[in-house]
Coordinates of C-alpha atoms in Angstrom, one line a residue:
Chain X
M1 CA 108.5 113.9 58.4
S2 CA 107.3 116.2 55.6
G3 CA 104.6 116.1 53.1
S4 CA 106.5 115.2 50.3
Q5 CA 108.9 113.1 51.6
V6 CA 106.2 110.8 52.7
M7 CA 105.0 110.5 48.8
R8 CA 108.3 109.7 48.0
M9 CA 108.1 107.1 50.1
G10 CA 105.2 105.9 49.2
M11 CA 105.7 106.5 46.0
S12 CA 109.3 104.2 46.6
S13 CA 107.4 100.9 46.8
M14 CA 105.8 101.1 43.7
Q15 CA 109.4 102.9 40.9
A16 CA 112.0 101.7 42.9
T17 CA 113.9 104.6 44.1
V18 CA 118.0 104.4 45.2
V19 CA 117.2 105.0 49.1
S20 CA 120.3 107.5 49.0
D21 CA 117.7 109.7 47.1
R22 CA 114.6 109.1 49.6
L23 CA 116.9 110.2 52.9
S24 CA 118.7 113.2 50.8
R25 CA 119.3 115.9 52.9
K26 CA 117.8 119.7 52.5
V27 CA 119.9 121.8 53.4
S28 CA 117.6 125.3 55.1
R29 CA 116.1 122.1 56.9
N30 CA 119.1 120.8 58.5
I31 CA 120.8 124.6 59.6
R32 CA 117.2 125.7 61.1
E33 CA 117.3 122.2 63.0
R34 CA 120.7 122.9 63.8
A35 CA 119.8 126.1 65.2
I36 CA 117.4 124.9 67.3
E37 CA 119.3 122.2 69.0
L38 CA 122.1 124.6 69.6
V39 CA 119.6 126.7 71.5
L40 CA 118.9 123.9 73.5
F41 CA 122.0 122.9 74.5
F42 CA 122.8 126.1 75.5
A43 CA 119.5 126.5 77.9
A44 CA 120.9 122.8 79.4
S45 CA 124.5 123.9 80.0
V46 CA 123.5 126.6 81.8
S47 CA 122.2 124.7 84.7
V48 CA 125.3 122.5 84.4
L49 CA 127.8 125.6 84.4
T50 CA 126.5 126.7 87.2
T51 CA 126.6 123.7 89.1
I52 CA 130.3 123.3 87.8
G53 CA 131.5 126.9 88.6
I54 CA 129.3 126.3 92.1
I55 CA 131.5 123.3 93.1
W56 CA 134.9 124.8 91.7
I57 CA 135.1 128.4 93.6
L58 CA 133.5 126.3 96.8
V59 CA 136.4 123.6 96.5
F60 CA 138.7 126.2 95.2
E61 CA 138.3 129.2 98.7
S62 CA 137.9 125.9 100.5
Y63 CA 141.4 124.8 99.7
H64 CA 142.9 127.8 101.0
F65 CA 141.5 127.7 104.0
F66 CA 141.9 124.4 104.9
E67 CA 145.4 125.3 104.2
N68 CA 145.2 127.1 107.2
V69 CA 143.3 124.8 108.9
P70 CA 143.3 120.9 109.1
L71 CA 140.6 119.0 107.8
W72 CA 140.8 117.0 111.0
N73 CA 140.2 120.2 113.1
F74 CA 137.4 120.7 110.9
L75 CA 136.1 117.6 111.2
T76 CA 136.8 117.4 114.9
D77 CA 136.9 121.0 117.2
T78 CA 133.8 120.9 119.4
M79 CA 133.9 125.6 119.4
W80 CA 133.2 127.8 115.5
T81 CA 134.6 131.0 116.8
P82 CA 136.0 132.0 113.5
L83 CA 136.1 135.7 114.2
F84 CA 137.4 135.4 117.7
S85 CA 140.8 136.3 118.1
E86 CA 141.4 133.0 119.2
P87 CA 139.7 131.3 116.6
R88 CA 138.8 127.6 116.5
Y89 CA 137.3 125.8 113.1
G90 CA 135.6 123.0 114.3
I91 CA 132.4 122.3 112.4
L92 CA 130.6 120.0 114.5
P93 CA 128.4 122.3 116.5
L94 CA 127.5 124.2 113.4
L95 CA 126.3 121.0 112.1
L96 CA 124.3 119.6 115.1
G97 CA 122.9 122.8 114.7
T98 CA 121.3 121.6 111.3
V99 CA 120.8 118.4 112.0
T100 CA 119.0 118.8 115.4
T101 CA 116.6 121.8 113.7
S102 CA 115.7 119.5 110.9
L103 CA 115.1 116.5 112.9
V104 CA 113.1 118.8 115.0
A105 CA 110.9 120.3 111.1
L106 CA 110.6 116.6 109.7
A107 CA 108.6 115.2 113.3
V108 CA 106.9 117.9 112.6
A109 CA 106.6 117.7 108.5
V110 CA 106.7 113.7 107.9
P111 CA 103.6 112.8 109.9
L112 CA 101.4 115.6 108.7
G113 CA 102.4 116.1 105.4
T114 CA 102.0 112.2 105.1
I115 CA 98.3 112.5 106.6
I116 CA 97.8 115.4 104.8
A117 CA 98.2 113.6 101.6
I118 CA 96.1 110.7 102.6
Y119 CA 93.1 113.0 103.3
I120 CA 94.0 114.3 99.8
S121 CA 94.3 111.8 98.0
E122 CA 91.8 109.0 99.6
F123 CA 89.6 110.7 101.6
A124 CA 88.7 114.5 100.4
S125 CA 85.6 115.5 97.7
A126 CA 86.6 117.5 94.6
R127 CA 85.8 120.2 96.6
V128 CA 87.6 119.6 99.6
R129 CA 90.4 119.1 97.5
E130 CA 90.2 122.0 95.7
T131 CA 89.5 124.4 97.9
V132 CA 93.0 122.8 100.8
K133 CA 95.3 122.6 97.4
P134 CA 95.3 126.2 97.1
F135 CA 96.0 127.0 100.8
L136 CA 98.9 124.6 101.3
E137 CA 100.5 125.7 97.8
L138 CA 100.3 129.6 99.3
L139 CA 102.0 127.9 102.5
G140 CA 104.8 126.5 100.1
G141 CA 105.3 129.8 98.8
V142 CA 105.9 131.7 102.3
P143 CA 108.2 134.3 101.9
T144 CA 111.1 132.3 104.5
I145 CA 111.6 135.2 106.2
V146 CA 108.0 135.3 107.3
Y147 CA 108.4 132.2 108.9
G148 CA 111.7 133.3 110.5
Y149 CA 109.7 136.1 112.3
F150 CA 106.6 134.0 112.6
A151 CA 108.8 131.5 114.8
L152 CA 110.8 134.3 116.5
T153 CA 107.6 136.7 117.3
V154 CA 104.5 134.1 117.6
V155 CA 106.0 130.5 118.4
S156 CA 108.7 131.6 120.5
P157 CA 106.6 133.0 123.2
V158 CA 103.6 130.7 123.2
L159 CA 106.1 128.1 123.8
Q160 CA 107.4 129.8 126.5
Y161 CA 104.1 130.4 128.1
F162 CA 104.1 126.9 128.2
F163 CA 107.8 125.9 128.9
P164 CA 109.0 129.8 131.3
S165 CA 112.6 128.3 131.1
L166 CA 113.0 128.0 127.2
P167 CA 115.4 131.0 125.8
G168 CA 113.6 133.5 123.3
F169 CA 115.8 131.9 120.1
S170 CA 115.4 128.2 119.9
M171 CA 116.0 125.2 117.8
L172 CA 112.9 124.3 118.8
A173 CA 110.7 127.2 117.7
A174 CA 112.5 127.5 114.7
G175 CA 112.7 123.6 113.6
L176 CA 109.2 123.7 114.5
V177 CA 107.9 126.4 112.2
M178 CA 110.5 125.1 109.1
G179 CA 108.2 121.9 109.8
I180 CA 105.1 123.7 108.7
A181 CA 107.0 125.6 105.9
I182 CA 108.0 122.0 104.4
V183 CA 104.8 120.9 105.2
P184 CA 103.4 121.8 101.2
Y185 CA 106.3 120.2 99.8
I186 CA 106.2 116.2 101.3
S187 CA 102.2 117.0 101.3
S188 CA 101.7 117.7 97.3
L189 CA 104.5 115.7 95.9
S190 CA 102.9 112.5 98.4
E191 CA 100.2 113.3 97.5
D192 CA 101.1 112.9 93.4
A193 CA 102.7 109.9 94.1
M194 CA 99.4 108.4 95.5
R195 CA 97.3 109.8 93.2
A196 CA 99.5 108.0 90.0
V197 CA 98.5 104.7 91.7
P198 CA 96.1 103.0 89.2
M199 CA 92.7 103.0 90.4
S200 CA 92.6 99.0 90.1
L201 CA 94.5 98.7 92.9
R202 CA 92.1 100.7 94.6
E203 CA 89.0 98.7 92.9
G204 CA 91.0 95.3 93.7
A205 CA 91.4 96.7 97.4
Y206 CA 88.0 97.6 98.2
A207 CA 86.7 94.1 96.5
M208 CA 88.3 92.0 99.5
G209 CA 86.4 94.0 101.5
S210 CA 88.6 97.0 102.5
T211 CA 87.4 100.4 104.6
R212 CA 88.8 103.1 102.7
F213 CA 91.6 103.7 105.3
Q214 CA 92.8 100.2 105.1
T215 CA 92.5 100.6 101.4
A216 CA 94.4 104.0 101.8
V217 CA 97.3 103.0 104.3
R218 CA 97.6 99.1 103.0
V219 CA 97.4 99.6 99.4
V220 CA 97.7 102.8 98.2
L221 CA 100.0 104.2 100.2
P222 CA 102.9 101.0 99.5
A223 CA 102.3 101.2 96.2
A224 CA 102.6 104.5 96.1
I225 CA 106.0 104.5 99.0
S226 CA 108.9 105.5 96.1
G227 CA 107.4 108.8 95.3
V228 CA 106.6 109.5 99.2
L229 CA 110.1 108.7 100.2
S230 CA 111.7 111.2 97.5
A231 CA 109.2 113.3 98.4
Y232 CA 110.6 112.7 102.2
I233 CA 114.5 113.0 101.2
L234 CA 113.0 116.6 99.2
G235 CA 111.9 118.0 102.5
I236 CA 114.9 116.8 104.6
S237 CA 117.3 118.5 101.9
R238 CA 114.8 121.7 101.9
A239 CA 115.2 121.5 105.7
V240 CA 119.2 121.6 105.6
G241 CA 119.7 124.0 103.4
E242 CA 117.1 125.9 105.0
T243 CA 118.5 129.6 106.5
M244 CA 116.1 131.9 107.0
I245 CA 114.5 130.5 108.8
V246 CA 116.9 129.4 111.4
A247 CA 119.0 132.1 111.6
V248 CA 116.1 134.6 112.3
A249 CA 114.6 132.3 115.1
A250 CA 117.4 129.7 116.0
G251 CA 119.9 132.2 117.8
M252 CA 123.4 132.9 116.4
Q253 CA 125.4 131.2 118.9
P254 CA 127.5 128.2 117.7
N255 CA 126.6 125.6 119.8
F256 CA 127.3 121.9 121.1
T257 CA 124.5 120.5 121.3
M258 CA 121.6 118.5 120.3
D259 CA 119.3 119.9 122.7
P260 CA 116.4 121.7 120.8
T261 CA 115.5 124.0 123.5
E262 CA 118.6 125.7 123.4
P263 CA 119.5 128.1 121.0
A264 CA 122.0 127.4 118.1
Q265 CA 123.5 128.1 114.6
T266 CA 123.3 126.2 111.7
I267 CA 125.8 126.4 109.1
S268 CA 123.8 128.1 106.7
A269 CA 122.7 130.6 109.4
Y270 CA 126.4 130.8 109.7
I271 CA 127.6 131.9 106.5
V272 CA 124.9 134.8 106.1
Q273 CA 126.4 136.3 108.9
V274 CA 129.5 136.1 108.1
A275 CA 128.7 137.1 104.5
M276 CA 126.8 139.7 105.4
G277 CA 129.7 141.4 107.4
D278 CA 132.6 143.1 105.9
L279 CA 135.4 140.5 106.6
P280 CA 138.1 141.0 103.8
H281 CA 138.1 139.1 101.6
G282 CA 140.9 136.3 100.9
S283 CA 140.7 136.3 105.1
I284 CA 141.1 132.6 107.0
G285 CA 137.2 134.1 108.6
Y286 CA 135.9 135.1 104.8
Q287 CA 137.3 131.7 103.4
S288 CA 135.8 129.7 106.2
I289 CA 132.0 130.3 105.2
F290 CA 133.0 128.4 102.0
A291 CA 134.2 125.3 104.3
A292 CA 131.0 125.5 105.9
G293 CA 129.2 125.6 102.0
L294 CA 131.1 122.7 100.9
S295 CA 129.7 121.0 104.1
L296 CA 125.9 121.8 103.6
M297 CA 126.7 121.0 100.0
L298 CA 128.4 117.5 100.1
L299 CA 125.2 117.0 103.2
T300 CA 122.0 117.4 100.4
L301 CA 124.5 115.9 97.8
F302 CA 124.2 112.8 99.9
F303 CA 121.1 113.1 101.0
N304 CA 119.6 113.4 96.9
I305 CA 122.2 110.7 96.2
L306 CA 120.2 108.4 98.8
G307 CA 117.0 109.8 97.7
H308 CA 118.0 108.7 94.2
M309 CA 118.7 105.3 95.4
I310 CA 115.2 104.5 97.3
R311 CA 113.6 106.2 94.0
R312 CA 115.0 103.4 92.5
R313 CA 114.7 100.4 94.9
Y314 CA 111.1 100.6 95.6
R315 CA 110.1 101.7 92.2
E316 CA 106.7 100.3 91.4
A317 CA 105.9 99.2 88.0
Y318 CA 101.6 99.2 88.4
Chain R
M1 CA 65.4 78.7 98.9
A2 CA 64.4 80.5 95.5
K3 CA 64.6 77.8 92.5
T4 CA 65.7 77.7 88.8
E5 CA 63.3 75.7 86.4
Q6 CA 65.6 72.4 86.8
D7 CA 65.2 73.0 90.6
L8 CA 68.4 73.8 91.8
P9 CA 69.3 76.1 94.7
L10 CA 69.8 79.4 93.5
K11 CA 73.3 82.1 95.3
A12 CA 71.9 85.5 94.1
E13 CA 69.9 87.1 91.3
T14 CA 68.5 90.0 90.2
R15 CA 65.0 91.3 90.1
D16 CA 64.3 94.3 87.9
F17 CA 67.8 95.4 88.1
N18 CA 68.5 99.0 86.9
F19 CA 71.6 100.4 86.8
H20 CA 72.1 103.9 86.2
Y21 CA 76.0 105.9 85.0
G22 CA 74.4 109.8 85.5
A23 CA 71.7 110.5 83.0
F24 CA 72.8 106.8 80.8
H25 CA 70.3 103.8 81.7
A26 CA 72.9 101.4 81.4
L27 CA 70.9 98.2 82.4
K28 CA 67.4 97.7 82.1
N29 CA 65.0 95.5 84.1
V30 CA 67.8 92.6 84.4
N31 CA 66.4 89.1 85.9
L32 CA 69.2 86.9 86.2
P33 CA 69.9 84.1 88.2
V34 CA 72.8 82.4 89.6
V35 CA 72.8 79.4 90.0
E36 CA 74.6 78.0 93.4
K37 CA 78.2 76.4 92.7
R38 CA 77.7 76.4 89.2
V39 CA 79.6 78.7 86.5
T40 CA 77.3 81.1 85.0
A41 CA 78.8 83.2 82.2
L42 CA 77.7 86.9 80.9
I43 CA 78.6 86.9 77.4
G44 CA 77.6 89.9 74.6
P45 CA 79.6 92.6 72.2
S46 CA 81.3 95.9 73.6
G47 CA 78.7 97.9 76.1
C48 CA 76.5 95.5 76.5
G49 CA 76.5 96.0 80.4
K50 CA 77.9 92.5 81.3
S51 CA 80.9 94.1 83.6
T52 CA 78.2 96.9 84.7
L53 CA 75.8 94.0 86.4
L54 CA 78.9 92.1 87.0
R55 CA 80.4 94.9 89.3
S56 CA 76.8 95.9 90.5
F57 CA 76.9 91.8 92.4
N58 CA 79.7 93.7 95.2
R59 CA 79.3 97.1 94.5
M60 CA 82.2 98.4 93.0
H61 CA 80.1 102.0 91.6
D62 CA 79.6 102.7 94.7
L63 CA 83.5 104.1 94.4
Y64 CA 82.3 106.3 91.8
P65 CA 79.8 109.3 92.5
G66 CA 76.3 109.9 90.2
N67 CA 75.4 105.8 89.8
R68 CA 72.0 104.6 91.2
Y69 CA 70.7 101.0 91.4
D70 CA 67.3 100.6 91.0
G71 CA 65.4 96.8 91.4
A72 CA 67.5 94.1 93.7
I73 CA 70.4 92.2 93.5
V74 CA 68.9 89.1 96.2
F75 CA 72.1 87.4 98.0
H76 CA 70.4 83.4 99.6
P77 CA 70.4 82.3 101.7
D78 CA 69.8 85.4 103.8
N79 CA 67.6 86.9 101.2
T80 CA 69.6 90.1 101.4
N81 CA 69.3 92.8 98.8
I82 CA 72.7 93.8 98.1
V83 CA 72.1 96.9 96.0
D84 CA 70.3 98.1 99.2
P85 CA 71.5 101.5 100.1
K86 CA 71.1 100.3 103.7
V87 CA 73.2 97.4 103.9
D88 CA 77.0 98.2 104.3
P89 CA 79.2 97.6 100.6
I90 CA 82.1 96.7 102.3
E91 CA 79.6 93.7 104.6
V92 CA 78.7 92.6 100.0
R93 CA 82.5 92.6 99.8
M94 CA 83.3 90.7 102.5
R95 CA 81.3 87.7 100.9
I96 CA 82.0 88.3 97.4
G97 CA 85.5 87.9 96.0
M98 CA 86.4 89.6 92.3
V99 CA 89.0 89.4 89.5
F100 CA 89.5 91.2 87.5
Q101 CA 90.4 91.5 83.8
K102 CA 94.2 93.0 84.1
P103 CA 95.9 91.5 87.4
N104 CA 96.2 93.4 90.4
P105 CA 98.2 92.1 93.0
F106 CA 99.2 94.2 96.4
P107 CA 102.4 95.7 96.2
K108 CA 103.4 93.5 99.0
S109 CA 104.7 90.3 99.1
I110 CA 103.3 87.1 97.3
Y111 CA 102.1 85.6 101.0
E112 CA 100.9 88.9 102.2
N113 CA 98.7 89.0 99.4
V114 CA 97.5 86.0 99.8
A115 CA 97.0 87.1 104.0
Y116 CA 95.1 90.8 102.7
G117 CA 91.6 89.9 103.4
L118 CA 91.9 87.6 106.6
R119 CA 94.0 90.6 107.9
V120 CA 91.4 92.9 107.0
R121 CA 89.1 90.5 109.0
G122 CA 91.0 91.1 111.9
E123 CA 92.7 87.4 112.0
R124 CA 95.2 87.7 114.0
S125 CA 97.3 83.8 114.4
Q126 CA 99.7 83.6 112.3
S127 CA 99.2 79.5 112.1
A128 CA 95.7 80.3 111.0
I129 CA 96.9 82.8 108.3
D130 CA 99.7 80.5 107.3
G131 CA 97.2 77.4 106.6
R132 CA 94.9 79.9 105.1
V133 CA 97.9 80.7 102.2
E134 CA 99.1 77.5 102.3
S135 CA 95.1 76.5 101.1
A136 CA 94.3 78.9 98.8
L137 CA 97.5 78.5 96.7
R138 CA 96.6 75.0 96.6
G139 CA 93.3 76.0 95.4
A140 CA 94.3 78.4 92.6
S141 CA 97.3 76.0 91.6
L142 CA 99.8 78.3 92.7
W143 CA 101.2 76.7 95.7
N144 CA 104.2 74.4 94.0
E145 CA 105.6 77.7 91.8
V146 CA 105.6 80.0 94.6
K147 CA 106.1 78.3 98.2
D148 CA 109.7 78.5 97.9
R149 CA 109.3 82.4 97.5
L150 CA 106.4 83.5 99.9
D151 CA 108.5 86.7 100.5
K152 CA 109.2 88.1 96.9
P153 CA 107.1 90.4 95.7
A154 CA 104.1 89.4 94.0
T155 CA 104.7 92.2 91.0
A156 CA 108.2 89.4 90.1
L157 CA 105.5 86.7 89.4
S158 CA 104.3 86.2 85.5
G159 CA 100.9 88.0 83.9
G160 CA 99.2 84.1 84.7
Q161 CA 100.6 83.8 87.7
Q162 CA 99.9 87.2 89.3
Q163 CA 95.9 86.4 88.2
R164 CA 95.6 82.9 89.5
L165 CA 97.4 85.1 93.0
C166 CA 94.6 87.4 92.1
I167 CA 91.9 84.2 92.6
A168 CA 94.4 83.0 95.9
R169 CA 93.7 86.0 97.4
C170 CA 89.8 86.0 97.3
L171 CA 90.1 82.5 98.1
A172 CA 91.7 82.5 101.6
T173 CA 88.6 84.2 102.4
D174 CA 86.0 82.3 101.6
P175 CA 84.2 83.6 99.0
E176 CA 80.2 82.6 98.5
L177 CA 80.5 84.0 94.9
L178 CA 83.4 84.6 92.8
L179 CA 83.6 87.4 90.3
F180 CA 85.3 87.3 87.4
D181 CA 86.0 90.3 85.1
E182 CA 87.0 88.9 81.8
P183 CA 90.3 87.5 83.8
T184 CA 92.1 86.4 80.7
S185 CA 91.6 88.9 78.0
A186 CA 95.5 90.3 79.8
L187 CA 96.4 86.9 79.6
D188 CA 98.5 84.5 76.9
P189 CA 97.0 81.2 75.7
I190 CA 98.7 78.9 77.9
A191 CA 98.0 81.0 81.2
T192 CA 94.1 81.5 79.8
S193 CA 93.8 77.8 79.8
N194 CA 95.4 77.2 83.5
I195 CA 92.8 80.0 84.5
E196 CA 89.9 78.4 82.7
E197 CA 90.9 74.7 84.2
L198 CA 90.8 76.3 87.2
I199 CA 87.8 77.8 86.8
T200 CA 86.5 74.2 86.5
E201 CA 87.8 72.9 89.8
L202 CA 86.6 75.6 91.6
R203 CA 83.5 75.5 90.5
E204 CA 82.9 73.0 93.0
R205 CA 83.4 74.7 96.3
V206 CA 82.0 78.0 95.0
T207 CA 79.9 79.7 92.8
I208 CA 81.0 81.5 90.0
L209 CA 79.9 84.4 87.8
I210 CA 81.8 85.4 84.9
V211 CA 82.1 88.3 82.2
T212 CA 83.7 87.2 79.0
H213 CA 84.8 88.3 75.4
N214 CA 85.4 85.2 74.1
M215 CA 81.9 83.4 73.5
Q216 CA 84.7 80.0 73.2
Q217 CA 85.5 80.2 76.9
A218 CA 82.0 81.0 77.9
A219 CA 81.0 77.2 76.3
R220 CA 84.2 75.8 77.4
V221 CA 83.9 77.0 81.2
S222 CA 80.2 77.9 81.9
D223 CA 77.0 75.3 83.0
Y224 CA 74.7 78.7 82.7
T225 CA 75.4 81.1 80.2
A226 CA 73.6 85.1 80.0
Y227 CA 73.5 86.9 77.0
M228 CA 73.1 90.5 76.8
Y229 CA 72.1 93.5 74.5
I230 CA 72.3 96.9 75.0
G231 CA 72.0 97.0 78.9
E232 CA 69.4 94.3 78.4
L233 CA 69.1 90.2 78.8
V234 CA 68.2 88.7 76.1
E235 CA 68.5 85.3 76.7
Y236 CA 69.4 82.5 79.5
G237 CA 69.9 78.9 79.6
V238 CA 72.1 76.1 79.9
T239 CA 75.0 76.9 78.0
D240 CA 74.7 74.3 75.6
D241 CA 71.3 74.6 75.1
L242 CA 72.5 78.8 74.3
F243 CA 75.2 77.7 71.9
M244 CA 73.3 75.1 70.4
R245 CA 69.9 75.4 70.3
P246 CA 69.7 79.5 70.7
K247 CA 65.7 80.8 71.4
K248 CA 66.1 84.2 70.1
K249 CA 67.6 85.3 66.6
E250 CA 70.0 87.8 67.6
T251 CA 71.5 85.5 70.2
E252 CA 71.9 83.1 67.2
D253 CA 73.6 86.3 65.2
Y254 CA 75.7 86.6 68.1
I255 CA 77.3 83.8 68.7
T256 CA 77.5 82.3 65.0
G257 CA 79.3 85.2 64.9
R258 CA 77.1 87.2 62.2
F259 CA 77.0 90.4 64.7
G260 CA 79.4 92.3 67.6

């Protein structure tokens, strides 16, 4: 509200100005406001339009794919060999590859991320916290291709040392490293959620004679559960969509198995493989990556919606 | 056992107690008796140190860095010095319950809130916990309102009910001393009068130390009152005497509303 308007409102009480006069529009200010609003609107539209564009392309190209390949085959066939002379288009091997590597990753990232969050939020001194957090952020900033080569050249050989029968490419090695890559996301979001728990709740817990650990695990963690669970969901989404680590370290053969000690291909890794090759535009092989991409997107969409529901279900009003 | 002028047993007393927040000297040579099975009220203007004193009794200040206790808070009958660094604050808090200004139920069911203290103390027998939960809720005059929805989240209760739940949470562990830090300042008048009634009932069972901003409340619920000002205990006495015939000019000014 401008100064003159305030004055006018102040005077109105004494002079009883007409209401329409008090609210009279200033043309120049109006134009400027509208211009700013438009800029903001376009900025916001970019993300919406991009999303719509992506969905449109995925659906459009997948539609052509499903003209040639029945949806039923796509969902039930256990072979994925689109580049062979007798192609089979069953998404299940890729889906199992994605699920298996993600499960291995989560088995690492969820416990580790949660423990780190509890430690940093409830136990660490300010000094330790300020030292550890930059390292975690650094870990989160490492390019995933670097993680991929770390999995292939360090983790795989180490695992092979203990389990000599393990192949050089395996979902286990890729999943473990992917888990490490996801830890920073889970730990930092969980920690934010736990730090947002009001001090009065901790005081209440301590006043009941709780130890630090009891306070952290029995009171603070349950109070932050909606944030912690959505951190897990974000971790799942990242694991499902993660590409480079699995492309480099999990092998490139579609493999209808959930055994993590086997090599396999994930949906994302398949997309990389085909997108890099020189398949003719419009061929079924080319279209298959859009069908795979659509499946991947529906999968992450499912987890995002799940995360949203969990957040709403467990939202804690302090 | 230590006695007051009226020869009543003490549950606790502070002896030349001083407290520092970093460089700030918040409490100065406080000597406060807390008579057993009676209600002692701490009154005084904002910043006088009454909450600081209350929170020293269960070592709440230990949660924050840079604080220092000096002197003693002696807990009877075993003469433990609560603020002695060698005394485990968790042991102290196991014996002393606290109800806060704003109700702070845990993000658990009503039942689990009351059972919390028992579980922390390692109680495993479900039937024992059931019994204690019910008697604590009855003791906090909450049982009839919640007995059919013990598994519902505590945060669904009204503010006054939440505060009584916090009292029940303390009662379940049979504390020897119950600290109240302005327990009604976030509540409406009806909830306030419920809590005040409850405090009056509880004085039969447990020693109570209450900080209040509300002088009428101190007059209504307490047996003894201590008036504090800028970190010092100005006057202590039987509540009726302190309000009717204050010995010190400052006390009189405060309770007659001339200042504060």
